[in-house]
mmCIF file of C-alpha atoms and ligand atoms in Angstrom:
data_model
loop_
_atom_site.group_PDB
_atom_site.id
_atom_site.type_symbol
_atom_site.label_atom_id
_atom_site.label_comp_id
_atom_site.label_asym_id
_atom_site.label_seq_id
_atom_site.Cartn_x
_atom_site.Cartn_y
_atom_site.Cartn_z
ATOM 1 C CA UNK K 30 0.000 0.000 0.000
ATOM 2 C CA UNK K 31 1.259 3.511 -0.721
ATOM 3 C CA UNK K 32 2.671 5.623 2.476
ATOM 4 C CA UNK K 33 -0.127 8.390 2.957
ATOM 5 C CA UNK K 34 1.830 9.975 6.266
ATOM 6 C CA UNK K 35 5.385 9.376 7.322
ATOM 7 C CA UNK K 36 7.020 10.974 10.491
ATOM 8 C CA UNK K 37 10.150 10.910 10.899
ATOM 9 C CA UNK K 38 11.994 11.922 14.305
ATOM 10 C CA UNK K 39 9.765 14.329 14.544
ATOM 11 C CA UNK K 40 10.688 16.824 17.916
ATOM 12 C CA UNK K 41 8.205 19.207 19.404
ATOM 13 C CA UNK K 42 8.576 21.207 22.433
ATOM 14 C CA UNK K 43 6.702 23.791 24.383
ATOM 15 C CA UNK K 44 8.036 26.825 26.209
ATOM 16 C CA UNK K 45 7.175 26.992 29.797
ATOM 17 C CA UNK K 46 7.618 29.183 32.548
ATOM 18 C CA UNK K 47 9.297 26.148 34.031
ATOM 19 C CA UNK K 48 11.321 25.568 30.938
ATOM 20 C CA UNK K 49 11.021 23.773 27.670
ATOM 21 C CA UNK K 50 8.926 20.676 28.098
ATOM 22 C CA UNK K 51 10.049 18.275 25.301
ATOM 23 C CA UNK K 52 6.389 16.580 24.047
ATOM 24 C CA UNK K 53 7.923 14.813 21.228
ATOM 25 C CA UNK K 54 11.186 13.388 21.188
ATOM 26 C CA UNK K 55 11.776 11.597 17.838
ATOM 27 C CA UNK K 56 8.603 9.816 16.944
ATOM 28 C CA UNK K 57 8.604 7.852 14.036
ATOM 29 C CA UNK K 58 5.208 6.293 12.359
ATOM 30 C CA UNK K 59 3.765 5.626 9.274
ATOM 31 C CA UNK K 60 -0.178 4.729 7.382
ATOM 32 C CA UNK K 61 -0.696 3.304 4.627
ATOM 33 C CA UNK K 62 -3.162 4.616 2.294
ATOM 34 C CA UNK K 63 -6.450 3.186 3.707
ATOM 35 C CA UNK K 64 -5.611 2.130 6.920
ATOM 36 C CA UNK K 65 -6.505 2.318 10.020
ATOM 37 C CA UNK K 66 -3.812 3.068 12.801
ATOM 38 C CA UNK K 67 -4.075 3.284 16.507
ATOM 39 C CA UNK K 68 -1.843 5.632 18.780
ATOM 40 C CA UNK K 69 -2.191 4.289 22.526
ATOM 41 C CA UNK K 70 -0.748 5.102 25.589
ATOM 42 C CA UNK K 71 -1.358 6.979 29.200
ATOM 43 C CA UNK K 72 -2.350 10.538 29.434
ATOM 44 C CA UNK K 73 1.209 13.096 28.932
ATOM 45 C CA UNK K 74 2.816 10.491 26.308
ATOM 46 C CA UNK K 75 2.412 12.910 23.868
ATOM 47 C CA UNK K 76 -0.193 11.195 21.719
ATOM 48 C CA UNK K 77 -2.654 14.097 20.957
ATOM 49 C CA UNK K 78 0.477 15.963 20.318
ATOM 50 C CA UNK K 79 1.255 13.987 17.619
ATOM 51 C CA UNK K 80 -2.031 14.518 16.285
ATOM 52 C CA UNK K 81 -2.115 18.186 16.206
ATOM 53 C CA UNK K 82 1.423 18.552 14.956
ATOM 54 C CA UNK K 83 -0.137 16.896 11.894
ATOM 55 C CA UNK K 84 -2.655 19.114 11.489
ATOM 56 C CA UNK K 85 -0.544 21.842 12.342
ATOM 57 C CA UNK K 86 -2.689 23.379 14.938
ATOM 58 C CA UNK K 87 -0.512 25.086 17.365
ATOM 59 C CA UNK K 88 -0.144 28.435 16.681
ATOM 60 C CA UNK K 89 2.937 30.150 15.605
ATOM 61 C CA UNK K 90 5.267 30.844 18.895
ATOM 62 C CA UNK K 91 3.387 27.983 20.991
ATOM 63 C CA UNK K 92 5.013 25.125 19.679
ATOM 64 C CA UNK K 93 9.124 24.999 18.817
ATOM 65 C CA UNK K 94 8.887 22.019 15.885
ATOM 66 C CA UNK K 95 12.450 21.042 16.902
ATOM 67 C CA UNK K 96 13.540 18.679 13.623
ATOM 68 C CA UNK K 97 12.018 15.336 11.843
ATOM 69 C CA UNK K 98 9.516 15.661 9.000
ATOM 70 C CA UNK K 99 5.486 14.626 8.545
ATOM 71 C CA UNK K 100 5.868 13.935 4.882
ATOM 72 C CA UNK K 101 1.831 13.924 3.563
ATOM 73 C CA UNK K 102 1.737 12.517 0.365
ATOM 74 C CA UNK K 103 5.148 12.882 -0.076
ATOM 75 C CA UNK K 104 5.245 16.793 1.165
ATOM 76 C CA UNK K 105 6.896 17.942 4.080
ATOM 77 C CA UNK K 106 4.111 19.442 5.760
ATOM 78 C CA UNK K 107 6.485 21.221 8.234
ATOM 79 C CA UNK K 108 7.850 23.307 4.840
ATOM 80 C CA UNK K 109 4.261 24.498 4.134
ATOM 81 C CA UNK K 110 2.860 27.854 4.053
ATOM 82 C CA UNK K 111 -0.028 28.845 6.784
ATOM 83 C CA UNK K 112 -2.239 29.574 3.922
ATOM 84 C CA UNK K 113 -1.160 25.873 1.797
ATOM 85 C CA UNK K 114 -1.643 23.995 5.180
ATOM 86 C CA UNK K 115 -5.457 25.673 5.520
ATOM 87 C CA UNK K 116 -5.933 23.642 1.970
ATOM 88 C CA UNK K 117 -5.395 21.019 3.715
ATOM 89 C CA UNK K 118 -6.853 21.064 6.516
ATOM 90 C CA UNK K 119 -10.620 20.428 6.351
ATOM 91 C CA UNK K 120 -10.266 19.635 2.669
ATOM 92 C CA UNK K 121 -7.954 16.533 2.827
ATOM 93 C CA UNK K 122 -7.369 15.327 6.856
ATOM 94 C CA UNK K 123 -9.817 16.378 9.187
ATOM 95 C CA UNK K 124 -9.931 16.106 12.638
ATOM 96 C CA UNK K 125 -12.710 14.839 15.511
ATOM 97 C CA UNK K 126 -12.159 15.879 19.007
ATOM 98 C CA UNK K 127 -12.861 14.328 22.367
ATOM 99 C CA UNK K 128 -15.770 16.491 23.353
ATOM 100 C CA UNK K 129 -18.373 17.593 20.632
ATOM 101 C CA UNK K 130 -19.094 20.029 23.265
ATOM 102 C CA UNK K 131 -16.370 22.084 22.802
ATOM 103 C CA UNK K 132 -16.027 21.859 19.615
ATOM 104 C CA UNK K 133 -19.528 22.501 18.134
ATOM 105 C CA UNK K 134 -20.671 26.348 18.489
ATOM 106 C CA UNK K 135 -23.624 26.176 21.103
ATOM 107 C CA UNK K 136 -25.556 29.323 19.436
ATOM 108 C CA UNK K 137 -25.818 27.864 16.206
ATOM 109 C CA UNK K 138 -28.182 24.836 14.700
ATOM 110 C CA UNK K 139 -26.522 21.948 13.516
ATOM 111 C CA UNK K 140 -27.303 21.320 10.141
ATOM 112 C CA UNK K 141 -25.998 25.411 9.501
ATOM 113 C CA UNK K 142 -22.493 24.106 11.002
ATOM 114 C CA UNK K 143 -22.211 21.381 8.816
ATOM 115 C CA UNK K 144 -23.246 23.344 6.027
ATOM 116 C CA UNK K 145 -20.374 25.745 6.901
ATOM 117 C CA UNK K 146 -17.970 23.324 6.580
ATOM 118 C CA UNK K 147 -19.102 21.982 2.888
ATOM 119 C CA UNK K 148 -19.229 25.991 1.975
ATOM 120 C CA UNK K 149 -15.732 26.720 3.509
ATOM 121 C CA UNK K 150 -14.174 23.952 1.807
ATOM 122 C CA UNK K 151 -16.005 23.361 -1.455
ATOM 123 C CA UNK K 152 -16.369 19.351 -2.936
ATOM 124 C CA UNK K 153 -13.226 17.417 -3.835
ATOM 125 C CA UNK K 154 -14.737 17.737 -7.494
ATOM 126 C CA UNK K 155 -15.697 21.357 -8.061
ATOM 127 C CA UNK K 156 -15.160 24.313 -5.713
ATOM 128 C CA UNK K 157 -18.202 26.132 -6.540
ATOM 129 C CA UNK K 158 -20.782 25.159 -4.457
ATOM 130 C CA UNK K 159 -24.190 26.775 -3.547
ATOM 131 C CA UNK K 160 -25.971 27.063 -0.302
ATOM 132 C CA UNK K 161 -28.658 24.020 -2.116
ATOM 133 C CA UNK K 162 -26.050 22.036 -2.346
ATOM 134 C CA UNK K 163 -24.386 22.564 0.844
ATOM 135 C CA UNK K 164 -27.876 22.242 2.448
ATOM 136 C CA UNK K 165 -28.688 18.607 0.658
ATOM 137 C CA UNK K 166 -25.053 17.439 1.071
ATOM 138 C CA UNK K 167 -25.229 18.694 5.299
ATOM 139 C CA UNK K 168 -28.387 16.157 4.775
ATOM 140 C CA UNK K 169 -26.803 13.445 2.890
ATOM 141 C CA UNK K 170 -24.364 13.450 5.721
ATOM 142 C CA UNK K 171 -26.534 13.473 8.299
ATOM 143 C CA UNK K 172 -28.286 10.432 7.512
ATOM 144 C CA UNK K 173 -24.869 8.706 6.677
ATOM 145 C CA UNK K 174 -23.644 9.454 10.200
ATOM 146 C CA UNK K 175 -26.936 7.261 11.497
ATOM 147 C CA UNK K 176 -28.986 10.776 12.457
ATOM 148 C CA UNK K 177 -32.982 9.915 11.816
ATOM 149 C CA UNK K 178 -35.160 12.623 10.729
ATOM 150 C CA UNK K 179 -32.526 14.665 9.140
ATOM 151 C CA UNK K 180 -34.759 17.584 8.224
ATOM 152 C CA UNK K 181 -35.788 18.062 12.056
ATOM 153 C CA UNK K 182 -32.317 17.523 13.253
ATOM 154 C CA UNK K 183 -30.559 20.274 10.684
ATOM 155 C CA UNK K 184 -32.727 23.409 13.037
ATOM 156 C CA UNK K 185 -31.772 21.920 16.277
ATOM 157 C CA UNK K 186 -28.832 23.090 18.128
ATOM 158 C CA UNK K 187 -26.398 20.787 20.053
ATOM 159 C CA UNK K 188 -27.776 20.780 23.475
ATOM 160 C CA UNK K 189 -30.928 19.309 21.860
ATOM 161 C CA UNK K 190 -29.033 15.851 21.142
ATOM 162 C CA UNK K 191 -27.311 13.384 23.075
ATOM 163 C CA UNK K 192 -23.854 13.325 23.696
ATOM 164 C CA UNK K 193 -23.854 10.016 20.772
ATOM 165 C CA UNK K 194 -25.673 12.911 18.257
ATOM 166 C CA UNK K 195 -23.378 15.134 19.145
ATOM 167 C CA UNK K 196 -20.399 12.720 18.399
ATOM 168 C CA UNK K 197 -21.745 11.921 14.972
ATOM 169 C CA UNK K 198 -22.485 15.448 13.902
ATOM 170 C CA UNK K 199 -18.704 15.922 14.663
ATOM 171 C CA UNK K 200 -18.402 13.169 12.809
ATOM 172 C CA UNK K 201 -20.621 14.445 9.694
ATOM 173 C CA UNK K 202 -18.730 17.500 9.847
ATOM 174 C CA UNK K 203 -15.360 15.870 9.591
ATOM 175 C CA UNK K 204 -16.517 13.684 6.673
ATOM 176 C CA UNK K 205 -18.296 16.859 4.168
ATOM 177 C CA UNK K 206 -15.077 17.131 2.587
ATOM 178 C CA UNK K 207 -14.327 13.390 2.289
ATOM 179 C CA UNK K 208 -10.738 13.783 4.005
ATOM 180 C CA UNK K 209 -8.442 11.053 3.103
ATOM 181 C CA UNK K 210 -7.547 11.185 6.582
ATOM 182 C CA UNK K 211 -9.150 11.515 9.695
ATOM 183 C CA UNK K 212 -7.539 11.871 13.031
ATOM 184 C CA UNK K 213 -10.014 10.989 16.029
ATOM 185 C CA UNK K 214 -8.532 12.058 19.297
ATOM 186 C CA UNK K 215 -10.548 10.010 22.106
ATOM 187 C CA UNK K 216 -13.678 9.672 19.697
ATOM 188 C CA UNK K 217 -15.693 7.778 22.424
ATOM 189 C CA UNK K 218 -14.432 9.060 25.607
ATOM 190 C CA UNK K 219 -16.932 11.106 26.695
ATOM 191 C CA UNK K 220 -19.565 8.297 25.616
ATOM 192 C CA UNK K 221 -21.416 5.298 27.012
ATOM 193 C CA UNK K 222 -20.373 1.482 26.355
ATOM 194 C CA UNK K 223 -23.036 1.079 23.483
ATOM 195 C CA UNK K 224 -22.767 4.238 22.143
ATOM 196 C CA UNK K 225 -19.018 3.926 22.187
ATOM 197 C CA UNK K 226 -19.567 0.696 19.814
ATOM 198 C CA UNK K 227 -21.836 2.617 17.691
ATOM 199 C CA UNK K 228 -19.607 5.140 17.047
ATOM 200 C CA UNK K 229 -16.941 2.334 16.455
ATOM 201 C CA UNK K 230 -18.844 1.242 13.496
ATOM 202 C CA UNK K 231 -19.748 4.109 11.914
ATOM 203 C CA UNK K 232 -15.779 5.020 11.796
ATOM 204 C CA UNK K 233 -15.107 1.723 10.154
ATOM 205 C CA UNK K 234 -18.377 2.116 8.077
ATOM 206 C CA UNK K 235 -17.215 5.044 6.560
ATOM 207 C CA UNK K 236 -13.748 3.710 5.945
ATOM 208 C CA UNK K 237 -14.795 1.304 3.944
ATOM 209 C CA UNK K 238 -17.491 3.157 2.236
ATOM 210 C CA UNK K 239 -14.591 5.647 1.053
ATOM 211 C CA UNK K 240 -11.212 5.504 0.879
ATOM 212 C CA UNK K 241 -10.757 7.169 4.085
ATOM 213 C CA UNK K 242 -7.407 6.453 5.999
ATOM 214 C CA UNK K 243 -8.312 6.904 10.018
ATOM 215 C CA UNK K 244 -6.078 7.709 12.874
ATOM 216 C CA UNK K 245 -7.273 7.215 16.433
ATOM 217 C CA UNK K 246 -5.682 8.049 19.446
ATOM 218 C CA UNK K 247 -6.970 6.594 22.327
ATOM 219 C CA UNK K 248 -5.725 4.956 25.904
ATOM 220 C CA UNK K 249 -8.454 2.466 25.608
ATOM 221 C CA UNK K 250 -6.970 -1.279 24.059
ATOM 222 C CA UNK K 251 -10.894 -2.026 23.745
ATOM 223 C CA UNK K 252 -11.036 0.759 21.703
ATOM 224 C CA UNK K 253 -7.840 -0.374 19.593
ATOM 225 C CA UNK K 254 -9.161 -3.900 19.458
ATOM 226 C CA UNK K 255 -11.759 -2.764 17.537
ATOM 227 C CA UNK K 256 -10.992 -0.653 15.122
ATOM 228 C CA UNK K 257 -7.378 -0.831 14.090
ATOM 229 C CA UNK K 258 -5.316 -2.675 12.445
ATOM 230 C CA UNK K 259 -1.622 -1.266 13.250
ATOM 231 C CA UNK K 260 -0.562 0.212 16.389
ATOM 232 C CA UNK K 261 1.452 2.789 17.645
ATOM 233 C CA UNK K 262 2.264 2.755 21.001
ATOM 234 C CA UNK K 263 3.910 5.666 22.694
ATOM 235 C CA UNK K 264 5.086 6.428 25.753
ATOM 236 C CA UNK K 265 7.550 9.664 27.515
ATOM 237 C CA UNK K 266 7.280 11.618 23.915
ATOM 238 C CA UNK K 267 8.086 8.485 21.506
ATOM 239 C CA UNK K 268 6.708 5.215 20.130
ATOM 240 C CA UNK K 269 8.150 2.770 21.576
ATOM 241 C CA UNK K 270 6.416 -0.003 19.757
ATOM 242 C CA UNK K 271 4.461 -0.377 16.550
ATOM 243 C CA UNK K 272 3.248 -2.928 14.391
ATOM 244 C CA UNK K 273 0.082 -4.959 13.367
ATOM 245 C CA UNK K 274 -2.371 -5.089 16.467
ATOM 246 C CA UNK K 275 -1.884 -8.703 16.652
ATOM 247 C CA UNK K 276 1.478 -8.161 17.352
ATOM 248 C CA UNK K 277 0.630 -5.547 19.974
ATOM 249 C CA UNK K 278 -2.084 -7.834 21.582
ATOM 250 C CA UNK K 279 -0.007 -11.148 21.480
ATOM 251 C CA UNK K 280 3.493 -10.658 20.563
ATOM 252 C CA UNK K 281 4.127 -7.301 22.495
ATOM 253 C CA UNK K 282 7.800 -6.693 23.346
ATOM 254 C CA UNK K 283 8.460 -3.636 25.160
ATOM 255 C CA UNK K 284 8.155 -3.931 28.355
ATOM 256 C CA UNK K 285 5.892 -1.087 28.579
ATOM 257 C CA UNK K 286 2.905 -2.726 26.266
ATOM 258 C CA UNK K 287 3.851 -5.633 28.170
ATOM 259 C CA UNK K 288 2.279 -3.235 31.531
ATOM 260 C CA UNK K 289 -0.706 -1.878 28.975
ATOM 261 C CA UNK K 290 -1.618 -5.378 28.734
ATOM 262 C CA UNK K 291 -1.858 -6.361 32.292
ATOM 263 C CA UNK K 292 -3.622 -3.817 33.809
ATOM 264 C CA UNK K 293 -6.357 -4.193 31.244
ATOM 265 C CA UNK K 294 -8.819 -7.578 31.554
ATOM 266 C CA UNK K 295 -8.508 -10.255 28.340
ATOM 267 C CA UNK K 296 -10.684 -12.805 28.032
ATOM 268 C CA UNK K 297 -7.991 -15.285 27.801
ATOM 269 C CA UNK K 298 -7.054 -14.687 31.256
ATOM 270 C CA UNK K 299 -8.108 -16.643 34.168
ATOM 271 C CA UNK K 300 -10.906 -14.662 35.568
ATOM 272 C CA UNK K 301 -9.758 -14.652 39.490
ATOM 273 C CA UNK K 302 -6.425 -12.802 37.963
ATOM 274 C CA UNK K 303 -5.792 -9.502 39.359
ATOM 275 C CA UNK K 304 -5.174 -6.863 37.173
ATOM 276 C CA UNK K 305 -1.517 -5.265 37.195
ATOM 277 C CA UNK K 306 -1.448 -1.467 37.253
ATOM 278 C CA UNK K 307 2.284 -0.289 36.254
ATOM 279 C CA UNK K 308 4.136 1.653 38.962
ATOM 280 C CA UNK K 309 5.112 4.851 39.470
ATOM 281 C CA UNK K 310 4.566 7.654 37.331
ATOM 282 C CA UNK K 311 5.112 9.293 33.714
ATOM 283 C CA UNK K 312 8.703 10.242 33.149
ATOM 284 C CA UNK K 313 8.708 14.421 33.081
ATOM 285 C CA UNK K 314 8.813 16.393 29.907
ATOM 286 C CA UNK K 315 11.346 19.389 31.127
ATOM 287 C CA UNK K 316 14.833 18.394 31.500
ATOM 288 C CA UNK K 317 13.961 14.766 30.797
ATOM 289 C CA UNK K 318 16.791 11.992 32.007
ATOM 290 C CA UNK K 319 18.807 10.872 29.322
ATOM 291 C CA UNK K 320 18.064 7.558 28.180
ATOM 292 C CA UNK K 321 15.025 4.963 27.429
ATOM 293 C CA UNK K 322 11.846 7.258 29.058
ATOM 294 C CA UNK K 323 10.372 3.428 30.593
ATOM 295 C CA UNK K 324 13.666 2.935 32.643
ATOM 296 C CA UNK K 325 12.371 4.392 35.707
ATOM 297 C CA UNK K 326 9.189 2.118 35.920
ATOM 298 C CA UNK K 327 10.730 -1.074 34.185
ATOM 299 C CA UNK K 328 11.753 -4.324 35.707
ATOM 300 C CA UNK K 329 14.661 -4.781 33.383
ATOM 301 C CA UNK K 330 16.864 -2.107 33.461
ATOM 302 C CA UNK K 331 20.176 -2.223 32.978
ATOM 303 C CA UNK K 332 22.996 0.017 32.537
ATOM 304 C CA UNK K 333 22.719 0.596 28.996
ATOM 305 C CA UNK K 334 19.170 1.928 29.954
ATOM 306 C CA UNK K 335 20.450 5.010 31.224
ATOM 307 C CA UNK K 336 23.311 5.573 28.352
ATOM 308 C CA UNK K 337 20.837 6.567 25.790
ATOM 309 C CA UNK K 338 17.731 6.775 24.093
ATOM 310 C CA UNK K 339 17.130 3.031 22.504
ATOM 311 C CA UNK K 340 16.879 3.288 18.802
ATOM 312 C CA UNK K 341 14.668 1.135 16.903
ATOM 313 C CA UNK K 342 15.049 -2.422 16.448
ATOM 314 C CA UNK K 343 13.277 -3.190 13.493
ATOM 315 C CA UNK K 344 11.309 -6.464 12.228
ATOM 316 C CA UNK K 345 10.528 -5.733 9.004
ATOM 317 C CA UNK K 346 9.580 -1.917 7.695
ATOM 318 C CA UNK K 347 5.787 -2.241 10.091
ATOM 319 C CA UNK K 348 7.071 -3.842 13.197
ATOM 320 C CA UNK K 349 9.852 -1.746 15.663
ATOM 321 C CA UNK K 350 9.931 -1.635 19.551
ATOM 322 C CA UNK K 351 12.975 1.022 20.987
ATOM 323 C CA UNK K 352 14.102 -1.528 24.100
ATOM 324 C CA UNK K 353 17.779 -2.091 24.591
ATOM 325 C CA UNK K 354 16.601 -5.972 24.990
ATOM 326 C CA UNK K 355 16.662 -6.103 21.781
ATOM 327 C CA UNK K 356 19.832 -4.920 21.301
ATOM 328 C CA UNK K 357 22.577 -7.225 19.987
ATOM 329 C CA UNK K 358 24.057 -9.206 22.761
ATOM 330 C CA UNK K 359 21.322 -8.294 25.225
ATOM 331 C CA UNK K 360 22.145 -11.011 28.527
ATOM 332 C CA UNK K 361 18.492 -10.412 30.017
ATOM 333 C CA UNK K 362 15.944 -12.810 28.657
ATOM 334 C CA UNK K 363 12.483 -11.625 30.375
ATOM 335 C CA UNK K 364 9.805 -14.170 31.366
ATOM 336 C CA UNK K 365 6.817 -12.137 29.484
ATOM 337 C CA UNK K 366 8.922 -13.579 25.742
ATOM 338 C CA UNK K 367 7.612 -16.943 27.483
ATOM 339 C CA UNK K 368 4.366 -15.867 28.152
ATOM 340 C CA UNK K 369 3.528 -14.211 24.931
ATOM 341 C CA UNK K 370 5.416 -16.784 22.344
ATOM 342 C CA UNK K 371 2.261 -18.977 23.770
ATOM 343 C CA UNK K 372 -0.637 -16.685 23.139
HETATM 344 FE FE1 SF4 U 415 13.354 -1.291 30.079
HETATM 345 FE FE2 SF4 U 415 15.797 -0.720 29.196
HETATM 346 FE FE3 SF4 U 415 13.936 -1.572 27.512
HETATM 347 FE FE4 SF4 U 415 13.793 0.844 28.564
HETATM 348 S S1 SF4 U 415 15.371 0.112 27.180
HETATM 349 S S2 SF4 U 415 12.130 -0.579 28.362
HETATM 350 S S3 SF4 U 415 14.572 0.500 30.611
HETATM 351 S S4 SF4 U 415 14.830 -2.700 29.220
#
């Protein structure tokens, strides 16, 4: 499959009164033209970072893009203009937030802020398109995002729907420009179980009904389960693993999916076993420690651990984990290898 977004080391860091906080510290990740890829990890790991570097988002002075490249279709978007990166924005990768909340205007009905969006950023085919058009495509979407009664719904404003309506107008909004990409940053957070699943399969619906490429970041594995099918998992400002989620669910090998995956319940685990939670806390962003970001928390460090950031140890071009375990020579042989090479 082509490459529709590479990153490549990519460094971002904030400016703080308490000094620079490094978010990203060399993340490297890739999706294929049609795929679906999951970013996981615990809050501060600098997934929805990621995300908005992508898009861009941080206005100029609040975020110091330190080196690395997101190459979109082959561009450097870092190179881009503020006026070529509003082309793409809303017109070829949208984005869904975690609260539709927040993100939909409260004063305004919304069919009108759907319509905006099909106005603002014209069809793929032809630019020009009238406020009919916009009104019957805002309609079109509606009922593709699983809204009955349409016409009723287009007048009423977003505290008249549930927090599931809400989610899929965000949804229909994202979608009126079919984006080949779509980041979802905690699509379902804010939502109950079934709605969660119902939002789930719209996402993949719409994947497959276009040729929609989807990123979701999320720190739920159900959630990841589900919907993708490679993984990116990330942890102190860098992934630290990635591949297929089959290798993430039962071939992890950093010990810090190995943690994701205990304190989480799988059905192939006896039922009386306890869930894990992983000690201690995320490593800090200003004046990090040199070295792998897990080595505080892990139960195999060893003295290369603190010597450097692990690169990547690479199985193939889709599967990497940065662990010095993997490192030629490596003497420590951890018991999880066991544990997983059965799964
Ligand atoms: Fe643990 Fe060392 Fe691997 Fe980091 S590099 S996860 S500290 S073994």
């Amino acid at each position: 499959m082509p490459k529709l977004l590479e990153l490549e080391d990519l460094r971002v860091s904030f400016h703080t009164y308490a000094g620079e906080a490094q978010a990203l510290r060399g993340v490297n990740l890739t999706l294929d033209a049609g795929d679906t890829l999951a970013i996981v990890g615990e809050s501060g790991c600098g997934k929805t970072v990621t995300a908005q570097s992508v898009m861009r988002l941080y206005p100029k002075g609040a975020a110091d893009y330190k080196g690395g490249s997101i190459r979109y279709k082959g561009e450097d978007l870092l190179t881009l203009s503020e006026r070529q990166m509003r082309r793409i924005r809303g017109r070829e990768i949208s984005m869904v937030f975690q609260d539709p909340m927040t993100s939909l205007n409260p004063t305004v009905p919304v069919g009108k802020q759907i319509m905006e969006g099909v106005l603002k950023n014209g069809s793929r085919e032809s630019k020009r398109v009238t406020r009919r058009d916009a009104r019957l495509r805002a309609l079109e979407l509606l009922e593709g995002v699983g809204i009955a009664d349409p016409e009723t719904r287009m007048g009423q404003y977003p505290h008249n729907l549930s927090g599931g309506m809400r989610q899929r107008v965000m949804i229909a909004i994202a979608m009126s420009c079919s984006p080949d990409l779509l980041i979802a940053d905690e699509p379902t957070t804010a939502l109950d179980v079934t709605v969660q699943a119902q939002i789930l399969e719209l996402m993949k619906s719409l994947q497959s009904r276009g040729n929609t490429s989807i990123i979701v970041i999320t720190h739920n594995m159900g959630v990841v389960a589900n919907i993708a099918r490679k993984v990116a998992v990330m942890y102190g400002g860098v992934v630290v693993e990635r591949g297929t989620v089959e290798d993430i669910f039962f071939r992890p090998r950093h010990p810090y999916a190995w943690g994701l995956l205990r304190s989480v319940f799988r059905l192939n685990k006896p039922k009386d076993e306890p869930l894990t939670p992983i000690d201690g806390t995320p490593p800090e962003l200003i004046d990090p420690l040199p070295g792998c970001p897990f080595a505080e928390r892990c139960a195999y460090t060893m003295r290369v651990c603190a010597s450097g950031m692990p690169p990547e140890f690479a199985w193939g071009e889709a599967r990497a984990c940065r662990c010095w375990l993997y490192g030629p020579g490596c003497p420590v042989i951890p018991a999880e290898w066991e544990e997983y090479s059965h799964a």
